Structure formats: C-alpha cells, structure tokens
Coordinates of C-alpha atoms and ligand atoms in Angstrom, one line a residue:
X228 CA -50.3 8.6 -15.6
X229 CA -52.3 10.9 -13.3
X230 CA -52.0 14.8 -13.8
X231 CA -49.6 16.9 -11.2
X232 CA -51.4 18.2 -8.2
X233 CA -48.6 18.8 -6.0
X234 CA -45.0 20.0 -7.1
X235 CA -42.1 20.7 -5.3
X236 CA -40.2 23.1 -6.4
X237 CA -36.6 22.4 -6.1
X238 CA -34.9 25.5 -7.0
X239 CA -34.7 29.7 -5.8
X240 CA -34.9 32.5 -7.5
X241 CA -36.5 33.9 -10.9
X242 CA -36.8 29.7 -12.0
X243 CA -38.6 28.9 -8.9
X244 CA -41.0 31.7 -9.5
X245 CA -41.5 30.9 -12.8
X246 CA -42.1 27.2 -12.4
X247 CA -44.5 28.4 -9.6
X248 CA -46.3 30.3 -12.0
X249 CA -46.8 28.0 -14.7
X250 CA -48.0 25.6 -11.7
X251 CA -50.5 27.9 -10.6
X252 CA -51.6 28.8 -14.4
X253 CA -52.4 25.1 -14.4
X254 CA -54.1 24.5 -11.1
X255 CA -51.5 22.8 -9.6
X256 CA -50.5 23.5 -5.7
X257 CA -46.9 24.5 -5.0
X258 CA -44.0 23.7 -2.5
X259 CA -40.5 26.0 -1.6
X260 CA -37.7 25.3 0.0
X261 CA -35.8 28.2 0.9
X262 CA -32.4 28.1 2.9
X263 CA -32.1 30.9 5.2
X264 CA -30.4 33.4 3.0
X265 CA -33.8 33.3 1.1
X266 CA -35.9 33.8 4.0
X267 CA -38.0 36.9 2.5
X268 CA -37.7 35.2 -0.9
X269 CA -40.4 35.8 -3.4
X270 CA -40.7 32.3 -3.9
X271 CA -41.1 31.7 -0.5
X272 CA -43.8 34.2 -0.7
X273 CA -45.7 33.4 -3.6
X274 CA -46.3 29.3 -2.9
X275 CA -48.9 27.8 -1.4
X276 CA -46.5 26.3 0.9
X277 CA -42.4 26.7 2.0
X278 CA -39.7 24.7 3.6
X279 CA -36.6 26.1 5.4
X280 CA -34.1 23.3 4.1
X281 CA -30.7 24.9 5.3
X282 CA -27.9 27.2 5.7
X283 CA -27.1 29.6 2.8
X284 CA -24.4 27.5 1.1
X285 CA -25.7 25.8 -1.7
X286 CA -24.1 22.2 -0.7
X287 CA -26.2 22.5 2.6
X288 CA -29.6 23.6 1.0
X289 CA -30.3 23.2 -2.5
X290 CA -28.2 20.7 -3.3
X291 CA -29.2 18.3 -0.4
X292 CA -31.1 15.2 -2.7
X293 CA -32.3 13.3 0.6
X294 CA -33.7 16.3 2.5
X295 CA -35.4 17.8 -0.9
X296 CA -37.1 14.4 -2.0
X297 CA -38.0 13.7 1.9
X298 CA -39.6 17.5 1.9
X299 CA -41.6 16.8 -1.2
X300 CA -43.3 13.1 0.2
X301 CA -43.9 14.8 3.9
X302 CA -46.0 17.6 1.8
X303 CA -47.7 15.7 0.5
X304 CA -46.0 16.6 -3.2
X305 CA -46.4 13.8 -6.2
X306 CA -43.8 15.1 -8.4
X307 CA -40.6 17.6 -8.3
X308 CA -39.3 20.0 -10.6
X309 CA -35.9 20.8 -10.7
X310 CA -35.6 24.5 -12.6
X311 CA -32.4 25.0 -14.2
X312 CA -29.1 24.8 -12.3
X313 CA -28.3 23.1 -8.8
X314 CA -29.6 19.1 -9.6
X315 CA -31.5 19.6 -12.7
X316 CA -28.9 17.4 -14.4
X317 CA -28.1 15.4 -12.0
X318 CA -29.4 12.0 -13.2
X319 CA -29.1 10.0 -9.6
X320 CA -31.7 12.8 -7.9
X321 CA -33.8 12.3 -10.5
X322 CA -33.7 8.7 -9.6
X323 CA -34.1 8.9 -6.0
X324 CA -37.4 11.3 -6.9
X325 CA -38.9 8.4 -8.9
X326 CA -37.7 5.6 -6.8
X327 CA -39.6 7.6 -3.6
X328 CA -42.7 7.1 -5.6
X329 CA -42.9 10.8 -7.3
X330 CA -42.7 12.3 -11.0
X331 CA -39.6 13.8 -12.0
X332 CA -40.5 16.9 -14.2
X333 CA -37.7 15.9 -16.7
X334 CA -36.0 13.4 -18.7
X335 CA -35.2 9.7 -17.4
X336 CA -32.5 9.6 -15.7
X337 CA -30.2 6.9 -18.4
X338 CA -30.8 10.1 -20.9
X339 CA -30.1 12.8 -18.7
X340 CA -26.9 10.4 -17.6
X341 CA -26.0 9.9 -21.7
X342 CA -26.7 13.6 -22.4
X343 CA -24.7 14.5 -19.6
X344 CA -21.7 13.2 -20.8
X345 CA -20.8 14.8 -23.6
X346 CA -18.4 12.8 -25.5
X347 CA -21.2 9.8 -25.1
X348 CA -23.8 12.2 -26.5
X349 CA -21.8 13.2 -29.4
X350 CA -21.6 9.6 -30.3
X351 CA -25.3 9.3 -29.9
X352 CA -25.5 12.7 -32.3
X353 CA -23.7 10.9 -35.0
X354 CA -25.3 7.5 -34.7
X355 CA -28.6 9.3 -35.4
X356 CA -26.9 11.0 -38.3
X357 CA -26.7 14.6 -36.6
X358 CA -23.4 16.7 -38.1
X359 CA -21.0 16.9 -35.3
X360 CA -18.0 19.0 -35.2
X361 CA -14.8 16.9 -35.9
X362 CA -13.4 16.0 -32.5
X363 CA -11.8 12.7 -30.5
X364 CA -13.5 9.8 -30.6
X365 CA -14.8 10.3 -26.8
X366 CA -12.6 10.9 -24.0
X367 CA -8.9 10.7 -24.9
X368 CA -7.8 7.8 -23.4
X369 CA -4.5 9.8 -22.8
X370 CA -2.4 12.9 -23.8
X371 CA -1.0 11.5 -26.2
X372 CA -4.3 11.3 -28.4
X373 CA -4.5 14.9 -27.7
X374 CA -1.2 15.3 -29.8
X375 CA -2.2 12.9 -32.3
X376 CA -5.5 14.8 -32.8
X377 CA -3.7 17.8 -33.8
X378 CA -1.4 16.8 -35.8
X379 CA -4.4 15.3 -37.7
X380 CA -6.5 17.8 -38.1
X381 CA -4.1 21.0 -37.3
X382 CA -4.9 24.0 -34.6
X383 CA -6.7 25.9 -33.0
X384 CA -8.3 22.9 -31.3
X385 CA -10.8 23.4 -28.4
X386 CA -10.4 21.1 -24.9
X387 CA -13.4 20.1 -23.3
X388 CA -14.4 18.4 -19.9
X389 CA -16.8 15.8 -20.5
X390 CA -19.3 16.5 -17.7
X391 CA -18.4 20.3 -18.1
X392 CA -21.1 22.7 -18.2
X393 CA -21.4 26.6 -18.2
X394 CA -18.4 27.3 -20.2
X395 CA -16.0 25.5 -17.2
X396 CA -13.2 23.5 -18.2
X397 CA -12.7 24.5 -21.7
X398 CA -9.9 25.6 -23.1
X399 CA -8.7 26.6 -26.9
X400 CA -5.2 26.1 -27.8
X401 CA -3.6 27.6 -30.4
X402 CA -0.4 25.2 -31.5
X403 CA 1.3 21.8 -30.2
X404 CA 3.6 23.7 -27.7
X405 CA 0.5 24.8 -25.5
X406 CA -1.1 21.8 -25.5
X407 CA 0.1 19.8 -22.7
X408 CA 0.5 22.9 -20.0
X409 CA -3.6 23.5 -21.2
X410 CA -4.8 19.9 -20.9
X411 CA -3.1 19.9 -17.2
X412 CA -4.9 22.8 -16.0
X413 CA -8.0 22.1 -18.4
X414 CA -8.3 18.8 -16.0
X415 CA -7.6 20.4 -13.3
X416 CA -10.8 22.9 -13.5
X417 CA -12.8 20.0 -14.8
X418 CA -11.7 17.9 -11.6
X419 CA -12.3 21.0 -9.3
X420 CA -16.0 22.0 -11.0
X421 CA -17.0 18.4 -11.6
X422 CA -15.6 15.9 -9.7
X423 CA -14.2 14.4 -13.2
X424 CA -11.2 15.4 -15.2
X425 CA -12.2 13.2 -18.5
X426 CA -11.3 15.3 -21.6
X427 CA -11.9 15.4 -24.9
X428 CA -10.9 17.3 -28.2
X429 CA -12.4 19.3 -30.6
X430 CA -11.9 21.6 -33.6
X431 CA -12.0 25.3 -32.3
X432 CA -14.4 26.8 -34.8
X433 CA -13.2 30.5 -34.7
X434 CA -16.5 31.8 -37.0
X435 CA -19.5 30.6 -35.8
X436 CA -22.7 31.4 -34.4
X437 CA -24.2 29.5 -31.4
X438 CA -27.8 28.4 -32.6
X439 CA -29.7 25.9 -30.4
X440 CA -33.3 24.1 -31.3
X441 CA -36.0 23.8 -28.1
X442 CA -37.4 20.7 -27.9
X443 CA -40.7 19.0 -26.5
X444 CA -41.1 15.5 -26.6
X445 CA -44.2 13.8 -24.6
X446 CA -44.5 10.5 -22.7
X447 CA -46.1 8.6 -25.7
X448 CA -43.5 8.7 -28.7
X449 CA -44.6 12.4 -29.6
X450 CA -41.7 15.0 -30.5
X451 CA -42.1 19.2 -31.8
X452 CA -39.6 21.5 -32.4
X453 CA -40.4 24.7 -31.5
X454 CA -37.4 26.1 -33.4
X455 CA -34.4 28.4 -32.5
X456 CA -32.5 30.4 -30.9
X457 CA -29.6 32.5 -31.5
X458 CA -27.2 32.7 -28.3
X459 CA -24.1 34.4 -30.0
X460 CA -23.5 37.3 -27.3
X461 CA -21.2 35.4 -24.8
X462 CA -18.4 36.3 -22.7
X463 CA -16.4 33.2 -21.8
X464 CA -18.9 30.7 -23.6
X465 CA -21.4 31.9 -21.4
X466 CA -24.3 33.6 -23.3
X467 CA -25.4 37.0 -22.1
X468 CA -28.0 37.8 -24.8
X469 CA -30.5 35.0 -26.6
X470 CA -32.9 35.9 -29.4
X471 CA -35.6 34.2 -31.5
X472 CA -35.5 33.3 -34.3
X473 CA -31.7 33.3 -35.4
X474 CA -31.2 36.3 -37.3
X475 CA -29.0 35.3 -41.0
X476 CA -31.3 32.0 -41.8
X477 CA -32.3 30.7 -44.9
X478 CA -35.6 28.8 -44.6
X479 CA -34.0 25.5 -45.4
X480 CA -31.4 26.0 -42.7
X481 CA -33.8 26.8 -40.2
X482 CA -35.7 23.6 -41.0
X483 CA -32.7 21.4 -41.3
X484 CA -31.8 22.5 -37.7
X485 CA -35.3 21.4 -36.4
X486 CA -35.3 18.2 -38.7
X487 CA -32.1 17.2 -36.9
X488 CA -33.0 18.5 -33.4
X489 CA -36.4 16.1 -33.6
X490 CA -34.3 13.0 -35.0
X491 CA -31.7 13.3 -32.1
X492 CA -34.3 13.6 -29.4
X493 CA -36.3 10.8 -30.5
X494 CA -32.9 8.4 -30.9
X495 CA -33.0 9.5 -27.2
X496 CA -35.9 8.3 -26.2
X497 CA -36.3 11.9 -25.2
X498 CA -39.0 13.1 -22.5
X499 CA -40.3 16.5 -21.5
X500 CA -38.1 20.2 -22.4
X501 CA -34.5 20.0 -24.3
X502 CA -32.1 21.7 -26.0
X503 CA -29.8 20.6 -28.5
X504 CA -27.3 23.1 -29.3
X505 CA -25.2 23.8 -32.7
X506 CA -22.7 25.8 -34.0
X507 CA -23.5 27.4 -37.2
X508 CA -21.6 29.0 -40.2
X509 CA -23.2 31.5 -41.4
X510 CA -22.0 31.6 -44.7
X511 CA -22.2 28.2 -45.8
X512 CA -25.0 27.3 -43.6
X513 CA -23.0 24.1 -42.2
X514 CA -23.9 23.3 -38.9
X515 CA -22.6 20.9 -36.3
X516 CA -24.3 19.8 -32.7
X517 CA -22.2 20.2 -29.5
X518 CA -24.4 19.5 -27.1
X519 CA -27.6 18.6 -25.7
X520 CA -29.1 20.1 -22.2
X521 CA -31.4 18.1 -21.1
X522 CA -33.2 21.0 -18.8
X523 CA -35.3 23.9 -19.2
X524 CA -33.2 26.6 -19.8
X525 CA -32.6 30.0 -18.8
X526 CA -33.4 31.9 -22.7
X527 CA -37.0 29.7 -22.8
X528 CA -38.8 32.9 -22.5
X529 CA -37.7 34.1 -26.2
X530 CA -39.4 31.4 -27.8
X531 CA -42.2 31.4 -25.7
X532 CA -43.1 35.3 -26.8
X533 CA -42.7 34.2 -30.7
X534 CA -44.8 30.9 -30.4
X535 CA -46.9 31.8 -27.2
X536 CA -46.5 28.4 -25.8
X537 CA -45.7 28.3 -22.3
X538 CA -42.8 25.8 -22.1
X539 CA -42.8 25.2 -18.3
X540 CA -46.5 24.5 -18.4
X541 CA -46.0 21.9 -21.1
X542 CA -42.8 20.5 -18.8
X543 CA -45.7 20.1 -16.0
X544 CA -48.5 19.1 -18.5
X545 CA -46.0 16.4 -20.2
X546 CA -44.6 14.9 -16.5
X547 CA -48.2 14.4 -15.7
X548 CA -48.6 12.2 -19.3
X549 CA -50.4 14.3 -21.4
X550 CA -49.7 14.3 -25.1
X551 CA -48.1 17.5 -27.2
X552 CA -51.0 17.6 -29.7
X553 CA -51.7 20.5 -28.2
X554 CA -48.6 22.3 -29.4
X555 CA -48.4 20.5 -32.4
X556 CA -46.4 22.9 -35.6
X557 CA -46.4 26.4 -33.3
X558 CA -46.4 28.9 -35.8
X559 CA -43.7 31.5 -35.1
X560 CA -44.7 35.3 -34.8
X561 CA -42.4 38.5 -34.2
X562 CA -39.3 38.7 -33.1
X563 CA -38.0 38.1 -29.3
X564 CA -34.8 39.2 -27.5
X565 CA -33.8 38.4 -23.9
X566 CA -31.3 40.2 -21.7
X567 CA -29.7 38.6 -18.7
X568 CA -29.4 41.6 -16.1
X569 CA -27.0 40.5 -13.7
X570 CA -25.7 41.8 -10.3
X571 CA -22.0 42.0 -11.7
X572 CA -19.9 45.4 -12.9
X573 CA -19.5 45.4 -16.6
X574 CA -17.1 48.1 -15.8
X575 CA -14.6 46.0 -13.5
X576 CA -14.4 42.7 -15.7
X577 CA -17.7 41.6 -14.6
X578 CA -17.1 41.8 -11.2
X579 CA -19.9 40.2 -9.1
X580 CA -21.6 43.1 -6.9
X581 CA -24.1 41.3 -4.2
X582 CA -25.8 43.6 -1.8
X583 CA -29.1 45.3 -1.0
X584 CA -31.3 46.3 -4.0
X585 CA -32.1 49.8 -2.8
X586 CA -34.7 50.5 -5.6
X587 CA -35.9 47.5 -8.1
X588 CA -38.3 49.4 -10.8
X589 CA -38.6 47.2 -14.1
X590 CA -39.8 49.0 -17.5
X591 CA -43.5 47.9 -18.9
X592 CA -45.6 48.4 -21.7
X593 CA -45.9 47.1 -25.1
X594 CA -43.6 43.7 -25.5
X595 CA -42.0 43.8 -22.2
X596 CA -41.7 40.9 -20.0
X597 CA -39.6 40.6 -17.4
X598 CA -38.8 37.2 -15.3
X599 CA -37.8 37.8 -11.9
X600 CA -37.7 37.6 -8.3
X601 CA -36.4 40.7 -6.7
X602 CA -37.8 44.1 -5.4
X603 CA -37.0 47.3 -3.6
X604 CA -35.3 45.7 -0.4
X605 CA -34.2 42.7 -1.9
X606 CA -30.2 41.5 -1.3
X607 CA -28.4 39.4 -3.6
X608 CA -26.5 36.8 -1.9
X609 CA -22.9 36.1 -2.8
X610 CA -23.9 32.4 -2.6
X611 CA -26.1 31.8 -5.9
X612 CA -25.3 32.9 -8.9
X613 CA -25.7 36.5 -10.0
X614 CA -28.8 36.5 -12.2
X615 CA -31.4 39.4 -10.4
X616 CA -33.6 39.9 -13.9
X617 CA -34.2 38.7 -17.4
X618 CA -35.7 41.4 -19.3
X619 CA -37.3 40.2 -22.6
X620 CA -38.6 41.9 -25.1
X621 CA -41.2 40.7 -28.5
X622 CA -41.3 43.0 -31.8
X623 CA -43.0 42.4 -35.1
X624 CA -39.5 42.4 -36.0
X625 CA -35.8 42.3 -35.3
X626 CA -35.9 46.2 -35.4
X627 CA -38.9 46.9 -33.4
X628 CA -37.4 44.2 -30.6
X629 CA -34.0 46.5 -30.5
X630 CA -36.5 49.9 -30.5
X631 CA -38.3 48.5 -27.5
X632 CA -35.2 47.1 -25.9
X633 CA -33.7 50.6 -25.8
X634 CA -37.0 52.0 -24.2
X635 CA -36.8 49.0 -21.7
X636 CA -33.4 49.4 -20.5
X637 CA -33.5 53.0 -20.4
X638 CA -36.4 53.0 -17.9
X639 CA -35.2 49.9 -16.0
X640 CA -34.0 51.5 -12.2
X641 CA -31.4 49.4 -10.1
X642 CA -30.0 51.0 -7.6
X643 CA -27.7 49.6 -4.9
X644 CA -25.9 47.1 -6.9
X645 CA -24.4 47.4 -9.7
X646 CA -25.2 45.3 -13.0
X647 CA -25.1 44.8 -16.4
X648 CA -27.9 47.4 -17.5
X649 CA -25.1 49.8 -18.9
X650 CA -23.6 46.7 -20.8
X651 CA -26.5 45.5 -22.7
X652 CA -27.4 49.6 -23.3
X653 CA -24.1 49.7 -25.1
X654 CA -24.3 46.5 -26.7
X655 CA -27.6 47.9 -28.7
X656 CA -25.6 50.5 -30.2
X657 CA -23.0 48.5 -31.9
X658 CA -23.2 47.9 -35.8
X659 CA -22.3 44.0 -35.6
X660 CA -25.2 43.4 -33.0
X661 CA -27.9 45.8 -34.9
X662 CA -27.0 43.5 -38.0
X663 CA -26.9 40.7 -36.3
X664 CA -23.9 39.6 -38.0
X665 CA -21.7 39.0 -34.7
X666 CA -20.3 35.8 -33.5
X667 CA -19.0 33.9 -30.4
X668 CA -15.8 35.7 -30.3
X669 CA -17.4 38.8 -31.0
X670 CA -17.6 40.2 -27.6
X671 CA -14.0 38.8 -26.7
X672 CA -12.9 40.6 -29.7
X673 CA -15.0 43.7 -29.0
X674 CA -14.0 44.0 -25.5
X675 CA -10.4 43.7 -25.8
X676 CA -10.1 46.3 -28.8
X677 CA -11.5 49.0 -26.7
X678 CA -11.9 50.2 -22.9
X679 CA -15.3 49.7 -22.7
X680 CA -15.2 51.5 -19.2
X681 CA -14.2 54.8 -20.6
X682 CA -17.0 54.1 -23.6
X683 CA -20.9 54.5 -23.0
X684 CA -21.0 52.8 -19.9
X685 CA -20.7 54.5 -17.4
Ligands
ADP773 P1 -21.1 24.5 -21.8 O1 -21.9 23.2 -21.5 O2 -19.9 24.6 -20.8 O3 -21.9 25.7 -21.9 P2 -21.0 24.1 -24.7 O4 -20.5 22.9 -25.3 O5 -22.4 24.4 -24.7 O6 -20.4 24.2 -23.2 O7 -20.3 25.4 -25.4 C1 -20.4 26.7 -24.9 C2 -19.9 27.7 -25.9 O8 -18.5 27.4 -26.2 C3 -20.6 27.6 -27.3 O9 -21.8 28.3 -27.3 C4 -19.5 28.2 -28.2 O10 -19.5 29.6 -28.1 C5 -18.2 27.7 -27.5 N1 -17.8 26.4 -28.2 C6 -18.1 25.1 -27.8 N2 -17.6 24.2 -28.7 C7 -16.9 24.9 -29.6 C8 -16.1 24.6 -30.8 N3 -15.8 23.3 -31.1 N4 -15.6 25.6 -31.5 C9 -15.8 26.9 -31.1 N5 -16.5 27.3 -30.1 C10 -17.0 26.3 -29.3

C-alpha cells in the first residue's frame, strides 16, 4: 500500500481545514471543492489546489458522489477524505472512491454499512461481549413489539431510528399511552432525515453520562485506544461541550472502557479513526455501548491535546498502510476541554444566526487552540451547519482547563452574529459543571428551571 500523495478533500469548513493541515504536516498535496457559497473559503484558500463543484445547497455540491470522486481522479488525487458530516458515513461513496481506483481515508465500506445501522451494530456489540443497554432485539418488526417491550421492561423507554444520527429521530416516552402517537411521528422524522423509518427500542437511562473511547486501528490487525471522552453537555442529544479524560473515573473503569472499545473494533475488522460511544453510571460504574461512529469526529481535538497525537495525520498515515506502532500506549497528560462556538442565539432557543462576521478575533496563549475557518469578513451561510469555531483548551488539570477556559472566552471577539460565547461563559460558572458531576439531562433540566436569557447571558 503506497503512502498518500494526493487527497481530496471532500468536505468545507473547520474539517476541511484541518484535514488540510494534517495533509500538509505530512507532505501530502491537497484538493478543495468549494460550492459557490464558499467561494472566499479558507479552505479554498489554503490548498494547493480547489474545485467549484456547485450551487450552495448541500444536495448540489457536497453531497454529489459522482462529481466529487470524478474531481479527485481528474486532479490527479489517489485517495479522498471525507471529514465529518455530508458522506463520511455513507458506505456506497466510499465504495465508488475505491472502486475508481482511490483510497478511502476510512473504514470499509461493509463496516461503515454494519456500524451504520445501529440495531445491526448493537448485535455486533454483544456478540463481541460489549455491555449493551437493554433494548429490542433490532428493528421492531412492528408496533406491537414496541408495546411488548414495555410492558417487559417498564418506562421511560427511548425510540430510536436505526440509521439516525445527530440526536434525529429519537424520542423518550414516558408510559404506554404515548407510545403509539411517539413511534408515528418518531418514523416520521427518521423517514424525513434518513430516507428510512426502521425503529428500535431502548431503555431510557435517565442518569447517565455520555463517555465515548477514540479508536485507531491500522491496515494490518493492529488496534490502540487512545482513551475517552466525556460528552455530557448536550442539548437535544447533541453534545455542546467534550472533555478529556472523563472527569468521576475510577482507573479500572477507565480501562474497562478501552478494553471493550479495542475488542469491539477488532470484531469489526475495524480500519483507520472510530468511536465507540457508552453511557455510563457514575455511581456503579456500569456502562453500556450505544453506538459506534465510524468517522473522525468533531471533539478529536481533546484527546489530541492530552496524548499529543495528531489523529487526522494517523487517519492519512493508516489509509496509506502504515502501522500504529507509532502510537502504540499514548500516555495521557493534562486535562483538555473543547467548546463548540456556534453561529446560533443561546438567548432565543438556539436560534441559528447566519450572516457576516464583522470582527473574528480568537483568544491565544498558554493551552489555547482554536479549530477554525472563519475571519473578519467571513459570512456564515444558512446552508451548512452552524459550527464557526471550536475553542479548546489543555490544563495540567480539570481546574486549570476551566481557569484558562474563562480567559479564552472572555477575550474571544464575534461580532456580527450572534453565538454561543455567552452560553458556554455561563455554563463555567455553574456548580454541577465545575464538579463535573452533570449528566445528559443536565442542561434540559438546567434550562428549563431558569430563564437563562434574563441570567448571565446577555
Ligand atoms: P445520535 O447518533 O443521533 O447522536 P446516539 O445513539 O449517539 O444518537 O445518542 C445521542 C445521545 O442521546 C446520547 O449521548 C445520550 O445523551 C442520549 N441517549 C442515547 N441512548 C440513550 C438511552 N438508551 N438512554 C438515555 N439517553 C440516551
């Protein structure tokens, strides 16, 4: 397997300029595509090369599998990487990308199609002997098993759409009355967002914390855990703050995790960057896999700072066959915490807010790193999603990583848009987070109990 020398990036914004990054770190040449809303991009501007591939809508640029694949062979590109987001799950582009002759930076395509599924990879999870949480024995064949499955194992119960994916299509219900009225418009969602309305069941667990285990596995039977993350501050089961390592761990948790996390990836026959993601009692220590992503993903950057591995260079160092020895047992040091700064108004239910960024001015210094791709001048375009900055920040602890967080977001300057700087300001002043003792209904809870608007951020 030849090393990259060519990759085409198949993505936009802060991912693509990461990706393009890591490429150049390793001497590899880079290809964009842009679609016109991305014009002055700084993707566009940073690689070696760029490709105007369409309109602004997503479904006429970046999600267009012929154009993209026929873009990386005319540039002479021997291999694609697909980010995170638009196809980087999307097993039959990763198929056409290796049946035109080129390296898919990612997973085959039969695991990112069994991953992908979720009810078939929750099978796989228990096969391999991975704790899964108690759920329908993949996807209810009808509503009727639904019913059956509650009356079994009692409420609140969680609905889930198989091929769902960022939070879509899930739905908790609380007793046997709801349950019918929920499955019909949980299908409905999943059939809108998907293009699939299979369903399946699980217990709701109402304490939990979301811990997830990165991955790297290489081309020649070789697997690391670079351990985990703690991605408990979500709105909507979307995760708005990720930190390394999970705060509340005993060692022998923390190694159980990555014990599992290596056994399911290599009953996968995994390749290159993944995720396998838990939920995780704190007080017992129990833990139970929900899924697997099968990408890079958006919170890599907080493991990176605590191991100081570059994941996406590994992705690209993997794809073109090396082997992990390299990365063999990282050993983990400090403490890292990412923020997802978004162009969306904390104070009007997280409203998106595209527009012209009249001033971009990101903090520095000591354990500041910030991912991303805009500037003074820079408009965020209502057609991707809202993601402008990911500020992260590495301590020598969990209290030195809040300290500098507070420095970092107080000198961070956005101006034209609004976002969610005042959010994460206030979110580092509340006891449960500055413990670290919240869970994944924390900031439901939280928001609901008080107006946050009249609170401290404004
Ligand atoms: P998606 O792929 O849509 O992101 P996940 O399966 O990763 O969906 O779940 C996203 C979040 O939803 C989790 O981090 C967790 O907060 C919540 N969640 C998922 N499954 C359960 C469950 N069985 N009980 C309680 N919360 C859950």
């Amino acid at each position: 397997m030849p090393r990259l020398k060519r990759v085409l990036i198949a993505n936009r914004g802060e991912i693509a300029v990461r990706v393009l990054r890591a490429a150049r770190d390793l001497g590899i040449e880079t290809v964009a595509v842009y679609s016109t809303a991305d014009r002055d991009a700084r993707h566009v501007a940073l690689a070696d090369r760029a490709v105007h591939i369409g309109p602004p809508s997503a479904s006429a640029s970046y999600l267009r599998r012929e154009a993209l694949v026929h873009v990386a062979q005319a540039s002479g590109c021997d291999s694609v990487h697909p980010g995170y987001g638009f196809l980087a799950e999307d097993a039959d582009f990763a198929r056409m990308v290796a049946a035109a002759g080129l390296t898919w930076v990612g997973p085959d395509p039969e695991t990112i199609t069994q991953m992908g599924d979720k009810a078939r990879a929750r099978a796989l999870a228990a096969r391999a002997g991975v704790p899964v949480v108690a759920g329908s024995d993949g996807i209810l064949r009808d509503d009727d098993e639904a019913v059956q499955f509650g009356r079994e194992h009692g409420y609140p119960l969680l609905l889930k759409a198989s091929a769902g994916g960022g939070g879509k299509g899930m739905r908790v219900v609380h007793g046997e009355e709801e349950l019918m009225p929920a499955l019909a418009l949980a299908r409905q969602e999943a059939s809108g967002a998907f293009g699939d309305d299979g369903m399946y069941v699980e217990r709701y667990l109402s304490s939990v914390r979301h811990v997830e285990v990165q991955v790297m596995a290489d081309h020649h039977g070789g697997v690391v855990s670079l351990g985990e993350r703690d991605c408990s501050v979500q709105r909507r089961h979307q995760k708005l703050v990720e930190e390394a390592p999970a705060p509340c761990l005993t060692d022998s948790v923390r190694n159980n995790l990555s014990e599992t996390a290596v056994r399911l990836a290599a009953a996968a026959n995994y390749r290159g960057a993944g995720t396998v993601e838990y939920l995780l009692d704190t007080a017992t220590g129990d833990f139970a896999f929900i899924e697997m992503n099968t990408r890079i993903q958006v919170e890599h950057p907080v493991t990176e700072e605590i191991t100081g591995v570059d994941l996406v260079a590994w992705q690209l160092r993997v794809a073109g066959g090396e082997r992990l020895d390299g990365i063999d047992s990282p050993v983990a040091r400090g403490h890292a915490m990412e923020f997802r700064i978004t162009a969306e108004d904390p104070t009007a239910d997280f409203r998106p807010s595209p527009g012209r960024i009249a001033r971009f001015d990101p903090p520095s210094g000591p354990g500041i790193r910030c991912d991303t791709h805009c500037y003074s001048g820079w408009t965020v375009s209502p057609y991707y999603d809202s993601l402008i900055a990911k500020l992260v920040v590495h301590g020598t602890d969990r209290d030195e990583s809040i300290r500098r967080a507070r420095r970092a977001l107080d000198e961070f300057e956005i101006d034209g848009v609004a976002t969610t700087l005042p959010f994460h300001r206030w979110l580092l002043d509340q006891p449960e987070f500055i413990d670290g003792t919240h869970t994944t209904s924390y900031l439901a809870e939280r928001l609901a109990r008080t107006h946050i608007q009249q609170e401290a951020m404004t």
